[in-house]
Backbone as a ProteinNet text record, in pm:
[ID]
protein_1_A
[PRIMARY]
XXXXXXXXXXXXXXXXXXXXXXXXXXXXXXXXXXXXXXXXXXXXXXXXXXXXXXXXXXXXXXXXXXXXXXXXXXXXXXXXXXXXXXXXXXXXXXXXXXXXXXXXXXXXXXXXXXXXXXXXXXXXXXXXXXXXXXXXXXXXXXXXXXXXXXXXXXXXXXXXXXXXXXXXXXXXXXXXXXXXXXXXXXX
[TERTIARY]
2088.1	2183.4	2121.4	2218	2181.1	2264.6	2185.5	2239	2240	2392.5	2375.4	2459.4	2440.8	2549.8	2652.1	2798	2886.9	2890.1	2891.7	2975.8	3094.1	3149.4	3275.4	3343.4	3258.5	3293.7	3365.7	3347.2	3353.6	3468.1	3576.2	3712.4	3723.2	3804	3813.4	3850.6	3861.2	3832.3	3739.4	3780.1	3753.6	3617.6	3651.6	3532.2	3419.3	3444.7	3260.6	3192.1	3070.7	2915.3	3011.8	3025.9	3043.3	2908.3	2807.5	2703.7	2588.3	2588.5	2549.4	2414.6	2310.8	2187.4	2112.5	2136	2099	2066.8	1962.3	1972.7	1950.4	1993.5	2012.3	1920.8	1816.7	1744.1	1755.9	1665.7	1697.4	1739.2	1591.6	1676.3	1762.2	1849.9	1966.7	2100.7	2053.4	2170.1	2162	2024.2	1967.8	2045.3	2056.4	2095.9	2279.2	2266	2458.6	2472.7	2391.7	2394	2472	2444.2	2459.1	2353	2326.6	2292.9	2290.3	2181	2166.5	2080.6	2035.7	2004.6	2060.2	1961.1	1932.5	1888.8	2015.5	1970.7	1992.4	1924.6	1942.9	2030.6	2133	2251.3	2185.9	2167.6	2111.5	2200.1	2167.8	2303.1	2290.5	2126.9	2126.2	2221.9	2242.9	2322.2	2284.6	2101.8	2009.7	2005.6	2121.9	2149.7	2218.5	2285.2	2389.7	2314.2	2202	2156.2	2076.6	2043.6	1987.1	2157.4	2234	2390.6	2411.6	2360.8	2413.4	2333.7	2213	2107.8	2142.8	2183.2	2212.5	2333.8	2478.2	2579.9	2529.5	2465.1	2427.5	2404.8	2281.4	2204.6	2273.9	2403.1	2493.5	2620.2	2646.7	2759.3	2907.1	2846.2	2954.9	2990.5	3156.8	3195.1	3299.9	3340.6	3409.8	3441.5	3481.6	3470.9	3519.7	3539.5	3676.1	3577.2	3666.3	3599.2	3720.8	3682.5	3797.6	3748.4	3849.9	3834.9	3888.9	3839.2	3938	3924.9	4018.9	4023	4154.2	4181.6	4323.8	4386.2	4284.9	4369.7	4396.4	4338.6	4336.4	4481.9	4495	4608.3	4730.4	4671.5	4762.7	4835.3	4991.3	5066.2	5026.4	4948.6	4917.2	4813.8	4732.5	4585.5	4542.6	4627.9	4559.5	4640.4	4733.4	4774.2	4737.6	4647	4488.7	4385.1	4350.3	4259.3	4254.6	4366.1	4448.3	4418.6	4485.8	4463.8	4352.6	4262.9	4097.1	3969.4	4066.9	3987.9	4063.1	4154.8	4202.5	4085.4	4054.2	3922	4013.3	3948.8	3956.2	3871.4	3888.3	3780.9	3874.3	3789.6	3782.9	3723.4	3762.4	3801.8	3634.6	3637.1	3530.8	3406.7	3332.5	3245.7	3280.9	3245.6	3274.8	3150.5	3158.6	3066.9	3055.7	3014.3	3050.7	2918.7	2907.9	2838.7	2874.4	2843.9	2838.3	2793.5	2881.1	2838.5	2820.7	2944.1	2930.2	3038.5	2995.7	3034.4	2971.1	3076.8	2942.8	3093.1	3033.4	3165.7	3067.8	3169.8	3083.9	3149.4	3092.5	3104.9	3113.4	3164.8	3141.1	3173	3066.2	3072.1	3067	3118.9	3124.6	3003.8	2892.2	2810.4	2829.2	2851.8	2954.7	2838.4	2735.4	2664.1	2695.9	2737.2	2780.7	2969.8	2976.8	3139.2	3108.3	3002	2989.8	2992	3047.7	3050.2	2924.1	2860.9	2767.5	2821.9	2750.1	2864.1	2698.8	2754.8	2637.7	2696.3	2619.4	2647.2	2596.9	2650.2	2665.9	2656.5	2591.2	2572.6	2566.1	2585.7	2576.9	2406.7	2456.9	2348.4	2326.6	2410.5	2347.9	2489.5	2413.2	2488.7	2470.8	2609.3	2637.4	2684.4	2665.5	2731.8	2785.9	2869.6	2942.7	2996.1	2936	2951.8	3127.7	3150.6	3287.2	3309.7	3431.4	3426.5	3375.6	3284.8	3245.3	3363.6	3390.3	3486	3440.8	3524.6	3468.7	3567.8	3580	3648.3	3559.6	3631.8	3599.5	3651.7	3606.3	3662.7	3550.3	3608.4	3498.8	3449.6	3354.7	3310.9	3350.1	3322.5	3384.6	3392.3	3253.2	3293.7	3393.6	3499.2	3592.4	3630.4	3532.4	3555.7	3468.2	3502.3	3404.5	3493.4	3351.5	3338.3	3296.4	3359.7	3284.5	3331.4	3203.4	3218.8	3278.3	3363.1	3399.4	3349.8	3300	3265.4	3285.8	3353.8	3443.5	3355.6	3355.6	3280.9	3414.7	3516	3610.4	3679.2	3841.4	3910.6	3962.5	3946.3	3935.7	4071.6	4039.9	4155.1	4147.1	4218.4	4159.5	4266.6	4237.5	4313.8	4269.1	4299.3	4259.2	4332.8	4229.3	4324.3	4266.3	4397.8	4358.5	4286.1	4229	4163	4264.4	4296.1	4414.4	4335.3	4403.5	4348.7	4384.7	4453.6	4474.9	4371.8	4300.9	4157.6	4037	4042.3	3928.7	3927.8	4029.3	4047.8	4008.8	4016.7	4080.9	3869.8	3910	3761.8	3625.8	3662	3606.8	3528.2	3629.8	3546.9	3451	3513.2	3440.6	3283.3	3318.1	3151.3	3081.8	3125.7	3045.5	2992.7	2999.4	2985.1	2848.6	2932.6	2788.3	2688.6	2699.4	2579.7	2505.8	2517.1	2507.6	2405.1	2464.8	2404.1	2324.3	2366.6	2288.9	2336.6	2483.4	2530.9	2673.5	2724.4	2917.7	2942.4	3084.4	3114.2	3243.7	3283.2	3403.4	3510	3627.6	3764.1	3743.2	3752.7	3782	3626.4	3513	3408.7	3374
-7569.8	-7479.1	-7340	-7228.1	-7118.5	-6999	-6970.6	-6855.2	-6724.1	-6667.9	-6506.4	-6440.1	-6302.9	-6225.1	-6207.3	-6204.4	-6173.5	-6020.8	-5965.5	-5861.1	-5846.4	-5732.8	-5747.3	-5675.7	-5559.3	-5429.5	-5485	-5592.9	-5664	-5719	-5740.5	-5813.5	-5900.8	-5978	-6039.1	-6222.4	-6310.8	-6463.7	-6496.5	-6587.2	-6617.8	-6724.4	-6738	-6843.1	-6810.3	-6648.5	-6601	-6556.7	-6582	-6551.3	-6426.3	-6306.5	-6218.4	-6205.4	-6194.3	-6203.4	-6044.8	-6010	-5883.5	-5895.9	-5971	-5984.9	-5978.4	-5955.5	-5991.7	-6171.3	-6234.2	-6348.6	-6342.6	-6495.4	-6537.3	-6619.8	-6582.5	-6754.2	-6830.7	-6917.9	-7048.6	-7017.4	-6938.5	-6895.5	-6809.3	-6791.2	-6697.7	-6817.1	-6944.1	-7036.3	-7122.2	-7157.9	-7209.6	-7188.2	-7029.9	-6948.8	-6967.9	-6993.9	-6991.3	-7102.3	-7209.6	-7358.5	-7447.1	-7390.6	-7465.3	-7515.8	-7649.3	-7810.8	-7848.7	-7874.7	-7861.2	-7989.7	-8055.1	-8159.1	-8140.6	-8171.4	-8193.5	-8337.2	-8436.6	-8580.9	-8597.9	-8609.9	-8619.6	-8704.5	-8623.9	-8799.5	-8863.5	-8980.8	-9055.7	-9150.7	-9194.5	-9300.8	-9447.6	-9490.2	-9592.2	-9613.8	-9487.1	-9457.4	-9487.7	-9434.5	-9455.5	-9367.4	-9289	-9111.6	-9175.7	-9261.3	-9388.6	-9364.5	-9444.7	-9495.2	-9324.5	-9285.4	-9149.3	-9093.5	-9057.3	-9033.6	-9077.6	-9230	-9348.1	-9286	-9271	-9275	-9119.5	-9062.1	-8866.8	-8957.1	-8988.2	-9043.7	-9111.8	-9210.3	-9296.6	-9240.3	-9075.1	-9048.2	-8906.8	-8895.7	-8834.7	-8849.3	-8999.2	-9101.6	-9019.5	-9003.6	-9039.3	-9170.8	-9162.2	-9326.1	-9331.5	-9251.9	-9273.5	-9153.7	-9214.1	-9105.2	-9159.9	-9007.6	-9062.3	-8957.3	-8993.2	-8872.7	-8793.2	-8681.6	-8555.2	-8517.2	-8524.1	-8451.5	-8350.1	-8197.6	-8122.1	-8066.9	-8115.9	-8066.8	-8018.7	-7961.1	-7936	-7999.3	-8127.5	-8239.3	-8320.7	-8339.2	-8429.4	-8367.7	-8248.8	-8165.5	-8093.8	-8093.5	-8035.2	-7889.3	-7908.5	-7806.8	-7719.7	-7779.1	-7730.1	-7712.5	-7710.7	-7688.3	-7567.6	-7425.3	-7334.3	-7302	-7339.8	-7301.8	-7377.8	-7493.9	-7596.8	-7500.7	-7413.7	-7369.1	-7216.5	-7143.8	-7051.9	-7082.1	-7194.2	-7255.6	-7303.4	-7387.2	-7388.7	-7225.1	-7143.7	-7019.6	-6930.7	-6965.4	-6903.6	-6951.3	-6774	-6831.5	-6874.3	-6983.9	-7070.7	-7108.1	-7221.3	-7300.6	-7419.9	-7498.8	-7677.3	-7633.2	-7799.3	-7798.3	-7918	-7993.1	-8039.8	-8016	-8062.6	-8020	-8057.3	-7966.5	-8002.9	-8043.2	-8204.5	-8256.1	-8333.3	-8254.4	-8260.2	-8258.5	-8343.9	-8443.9	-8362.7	-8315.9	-8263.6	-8408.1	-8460.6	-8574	-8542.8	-8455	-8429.2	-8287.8	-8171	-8074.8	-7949.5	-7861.2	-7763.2	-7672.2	-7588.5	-7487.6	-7412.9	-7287.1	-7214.6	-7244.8	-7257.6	-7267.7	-7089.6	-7047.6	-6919.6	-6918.3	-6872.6	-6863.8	-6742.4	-6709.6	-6545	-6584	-6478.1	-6448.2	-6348.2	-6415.1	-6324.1	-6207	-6170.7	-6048.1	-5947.5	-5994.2	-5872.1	-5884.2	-6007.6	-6044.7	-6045.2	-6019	-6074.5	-6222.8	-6208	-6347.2	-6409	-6496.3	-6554.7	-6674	-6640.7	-6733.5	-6869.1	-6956.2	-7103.6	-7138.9	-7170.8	-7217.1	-7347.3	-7453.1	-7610	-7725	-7728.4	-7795.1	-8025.9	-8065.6	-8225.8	-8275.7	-8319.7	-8335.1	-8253.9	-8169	-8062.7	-8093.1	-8099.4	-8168	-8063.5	-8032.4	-7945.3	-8008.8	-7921.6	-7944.1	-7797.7	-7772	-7667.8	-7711.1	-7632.6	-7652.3	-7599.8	-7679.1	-7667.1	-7523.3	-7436	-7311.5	-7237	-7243.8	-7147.7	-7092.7	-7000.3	-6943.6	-6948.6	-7012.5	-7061.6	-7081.4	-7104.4	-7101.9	-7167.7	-7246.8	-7368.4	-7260.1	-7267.3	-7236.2	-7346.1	-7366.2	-7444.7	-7309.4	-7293.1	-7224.1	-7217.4	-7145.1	-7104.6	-7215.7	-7354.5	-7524.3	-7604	-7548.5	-7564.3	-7736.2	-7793.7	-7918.3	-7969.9	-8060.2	-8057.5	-8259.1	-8270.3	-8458.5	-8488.1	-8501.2	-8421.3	-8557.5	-8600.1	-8726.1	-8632.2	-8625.6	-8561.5	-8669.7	-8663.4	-8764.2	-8679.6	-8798.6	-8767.4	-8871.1	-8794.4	-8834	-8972.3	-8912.5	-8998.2	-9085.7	-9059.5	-9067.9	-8959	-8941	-8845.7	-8772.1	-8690.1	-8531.4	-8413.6	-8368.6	-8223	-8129.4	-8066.7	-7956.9	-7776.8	-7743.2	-7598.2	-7492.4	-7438.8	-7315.5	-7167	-7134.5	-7030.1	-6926.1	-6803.8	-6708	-6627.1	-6527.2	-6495.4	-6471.1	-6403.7	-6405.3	-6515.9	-6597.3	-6762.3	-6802.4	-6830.1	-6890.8	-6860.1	-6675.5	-6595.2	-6658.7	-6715.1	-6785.1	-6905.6	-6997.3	-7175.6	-7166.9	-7284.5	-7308.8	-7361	-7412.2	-7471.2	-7348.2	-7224.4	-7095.5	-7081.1	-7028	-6982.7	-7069.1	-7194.8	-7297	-7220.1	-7228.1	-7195.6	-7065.9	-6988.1	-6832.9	-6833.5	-6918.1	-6955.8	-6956.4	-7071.8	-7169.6	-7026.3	-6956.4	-6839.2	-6759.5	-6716	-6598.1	-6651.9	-6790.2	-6865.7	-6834.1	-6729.9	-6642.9	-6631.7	-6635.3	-6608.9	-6500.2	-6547.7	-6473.4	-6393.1	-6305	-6247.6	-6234.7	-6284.1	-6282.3	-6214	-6257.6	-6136.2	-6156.3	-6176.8	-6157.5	-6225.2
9602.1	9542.4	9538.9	9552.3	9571.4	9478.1	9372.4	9288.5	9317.1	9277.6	9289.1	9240.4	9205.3	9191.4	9305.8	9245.1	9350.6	9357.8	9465	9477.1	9438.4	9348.3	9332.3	9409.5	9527.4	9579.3	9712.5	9810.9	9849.1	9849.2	9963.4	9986.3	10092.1	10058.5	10126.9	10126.7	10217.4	10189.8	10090.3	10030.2	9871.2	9934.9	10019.5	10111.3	10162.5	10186.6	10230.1	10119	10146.5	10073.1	9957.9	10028.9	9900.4	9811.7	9917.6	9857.6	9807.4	9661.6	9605.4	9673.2	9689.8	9704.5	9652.7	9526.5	9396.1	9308.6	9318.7	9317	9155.6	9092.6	8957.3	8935.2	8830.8	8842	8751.3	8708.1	8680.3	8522.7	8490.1	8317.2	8272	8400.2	8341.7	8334.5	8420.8	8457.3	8293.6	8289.3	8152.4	8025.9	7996.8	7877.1	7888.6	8046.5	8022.4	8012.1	8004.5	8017.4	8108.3	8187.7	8365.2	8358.5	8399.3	8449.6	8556.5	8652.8	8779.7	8820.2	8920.7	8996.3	9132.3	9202.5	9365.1	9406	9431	9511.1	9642.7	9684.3	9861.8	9851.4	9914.2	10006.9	10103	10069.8	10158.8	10226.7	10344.3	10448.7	10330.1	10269.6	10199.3	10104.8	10023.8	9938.1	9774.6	9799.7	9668.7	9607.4	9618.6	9540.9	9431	9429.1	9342.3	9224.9	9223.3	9142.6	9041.5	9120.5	9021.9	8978.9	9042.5	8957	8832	8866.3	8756.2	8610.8	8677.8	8592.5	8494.6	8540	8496.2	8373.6	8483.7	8421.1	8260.6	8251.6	8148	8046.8	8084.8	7993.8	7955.8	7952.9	7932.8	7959.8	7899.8	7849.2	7943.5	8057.2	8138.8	8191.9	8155.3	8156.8	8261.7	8346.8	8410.8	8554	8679.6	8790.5	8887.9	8983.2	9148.4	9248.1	9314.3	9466.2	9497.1	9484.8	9569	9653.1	9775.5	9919.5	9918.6	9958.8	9974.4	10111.8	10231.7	10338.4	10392.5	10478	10535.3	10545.6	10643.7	10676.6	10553.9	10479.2	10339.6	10274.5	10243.4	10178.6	10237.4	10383	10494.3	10410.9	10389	10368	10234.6	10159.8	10036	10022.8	10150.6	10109.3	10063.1	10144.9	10095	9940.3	9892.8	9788.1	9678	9693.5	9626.9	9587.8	9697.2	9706.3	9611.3	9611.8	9542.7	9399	9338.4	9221.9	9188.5	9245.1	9189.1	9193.4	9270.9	9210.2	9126.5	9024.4	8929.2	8835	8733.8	8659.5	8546	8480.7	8409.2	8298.8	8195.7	8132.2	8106.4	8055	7988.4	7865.2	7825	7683.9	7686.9	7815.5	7855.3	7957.4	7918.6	8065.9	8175.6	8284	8429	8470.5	8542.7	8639.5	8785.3	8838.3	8997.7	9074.7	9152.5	9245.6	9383.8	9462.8	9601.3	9718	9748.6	9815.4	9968.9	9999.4	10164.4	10158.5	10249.9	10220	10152.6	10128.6	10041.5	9983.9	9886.5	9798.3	9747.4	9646.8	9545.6	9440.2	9303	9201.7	9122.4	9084.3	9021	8885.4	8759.3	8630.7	8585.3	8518.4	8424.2	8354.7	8333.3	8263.1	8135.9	8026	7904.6	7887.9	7895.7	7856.1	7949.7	8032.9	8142.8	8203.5	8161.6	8252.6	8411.2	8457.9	8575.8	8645.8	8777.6	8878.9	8902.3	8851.6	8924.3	9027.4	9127.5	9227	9275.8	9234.1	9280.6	9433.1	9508.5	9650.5	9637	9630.3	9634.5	9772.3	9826	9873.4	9885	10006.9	9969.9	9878.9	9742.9	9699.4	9570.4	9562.9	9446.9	9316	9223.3	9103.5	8993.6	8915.7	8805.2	8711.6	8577.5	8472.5	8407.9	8412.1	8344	8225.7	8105.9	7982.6	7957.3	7826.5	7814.2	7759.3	7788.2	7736.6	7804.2	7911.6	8016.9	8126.6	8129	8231.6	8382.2	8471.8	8575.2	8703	8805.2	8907.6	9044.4	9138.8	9224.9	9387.7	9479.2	9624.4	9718.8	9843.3	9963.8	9985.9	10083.6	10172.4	10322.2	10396.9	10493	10596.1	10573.2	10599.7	10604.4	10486.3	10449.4	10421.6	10406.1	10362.9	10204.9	10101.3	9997.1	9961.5	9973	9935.5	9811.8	9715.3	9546.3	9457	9394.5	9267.8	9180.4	9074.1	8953	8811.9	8735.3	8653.1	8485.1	8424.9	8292.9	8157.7	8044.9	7980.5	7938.8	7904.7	7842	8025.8	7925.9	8060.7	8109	8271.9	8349.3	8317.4	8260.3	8275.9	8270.8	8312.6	8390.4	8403.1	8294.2	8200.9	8197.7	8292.1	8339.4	8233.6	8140	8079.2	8123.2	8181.1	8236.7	8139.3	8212	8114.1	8056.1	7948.9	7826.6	7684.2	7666.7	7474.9	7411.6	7445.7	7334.5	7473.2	7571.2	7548.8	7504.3	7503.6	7451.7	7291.1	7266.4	7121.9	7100.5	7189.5	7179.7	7147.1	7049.6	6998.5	7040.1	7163.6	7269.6	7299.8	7385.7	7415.6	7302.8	7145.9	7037.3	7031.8	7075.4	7065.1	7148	7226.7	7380.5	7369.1	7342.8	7299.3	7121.4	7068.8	7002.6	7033.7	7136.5	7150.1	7227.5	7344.3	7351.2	7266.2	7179.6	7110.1	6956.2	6929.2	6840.4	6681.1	6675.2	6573.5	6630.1	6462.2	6479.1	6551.5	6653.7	6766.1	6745	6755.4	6693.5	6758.4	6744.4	6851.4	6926.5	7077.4	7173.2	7252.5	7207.3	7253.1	7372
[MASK]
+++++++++++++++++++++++++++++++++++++++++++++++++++++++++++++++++++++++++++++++++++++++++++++++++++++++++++++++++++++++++++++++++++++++++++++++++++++++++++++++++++++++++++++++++++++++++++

């Protein structure tokens, strides 16, 4: 996986790099509390068992595989693709498994409101804390083979960004946990 600032100066397909050249490291992902792991996909398919093992020890109980390809979505693919990069948050964490394929992940960094954009690769595993503002695209590969794994039962409830989410309490945690001190509407 590969961290960075996005360019915002920059237009264009939501699918290329868009890359500032500015890289992010590990304790800036840390502080926003992004969750990271690298398992080799292997043909054996002994990446399973370290998944399992992440899954367990963070009472994930349940999970599917999403394909997102043209052919998989055909007429609606690009308007799939439209909608997973509307920025957003959950009410839960997002956890996603890179099995085959590759995407960017992009998170707002609230001290600045900047894009940090993650480049994901087969193998590279996230956790996006709940309340983090965030948004999904493939890369210019244009294919993504992705475990999704749900602590409860799987649902997946996108609220877009707005002042009733700069509100919803989920954000307000998350913004806490953050700054370690009460966060004030709007922040």
């Amino acid at each position: 996986m590969r961290a960075y600032y996005m360019d915002d100066d920059l237009v264009g397909d939501q699918r290329l790099p868009h890359d500032s050249g500015r890289s992010v490291s590990d304790e800036t992902l840390d502080k926003l509390g992004v969750l990271r792991w690298h398992i080799p996909v292997d043909p054996a398919g002994e990446w399973q068992s370290q998944v399992e093992t992440i899954a367990d020890e963070r009472s994930y109980r349940n999970r599917d595989i999403c394909l997102v390809t043209k052919e998989g979505m055909g007429d609606e693919f690009e308007k799939n693709l439209k909608r997973f990069y509307h920025e957003h948050m959950h009410e839960d964490e997002e956890i996603r498994f890179i099995i085959e394929g590759s995407g960017f992940f992009d998170v707002r960094e609230h001290s600045t409101d900047a894009w940090v954009r993650l480049h994901l690769s087969a193998g590279d595993m996230i956790v996006l804390p709940a309340g983090i503002y965030h948004r999904f695209s493939l890369d210019m590969g244009n294919k993504s083979r992705t475990m999704r794994l749900f602590k409860d039962e799987p649902k997946w409830i996108a609220y877009n960004r707005s002042s009733a989410t700069d509100t919803n309490p989920f954000r307000l945690d998350y913004l806490k946990s953050l700054q370690g001190q009460d966060v004030s509407v709007g922040a």
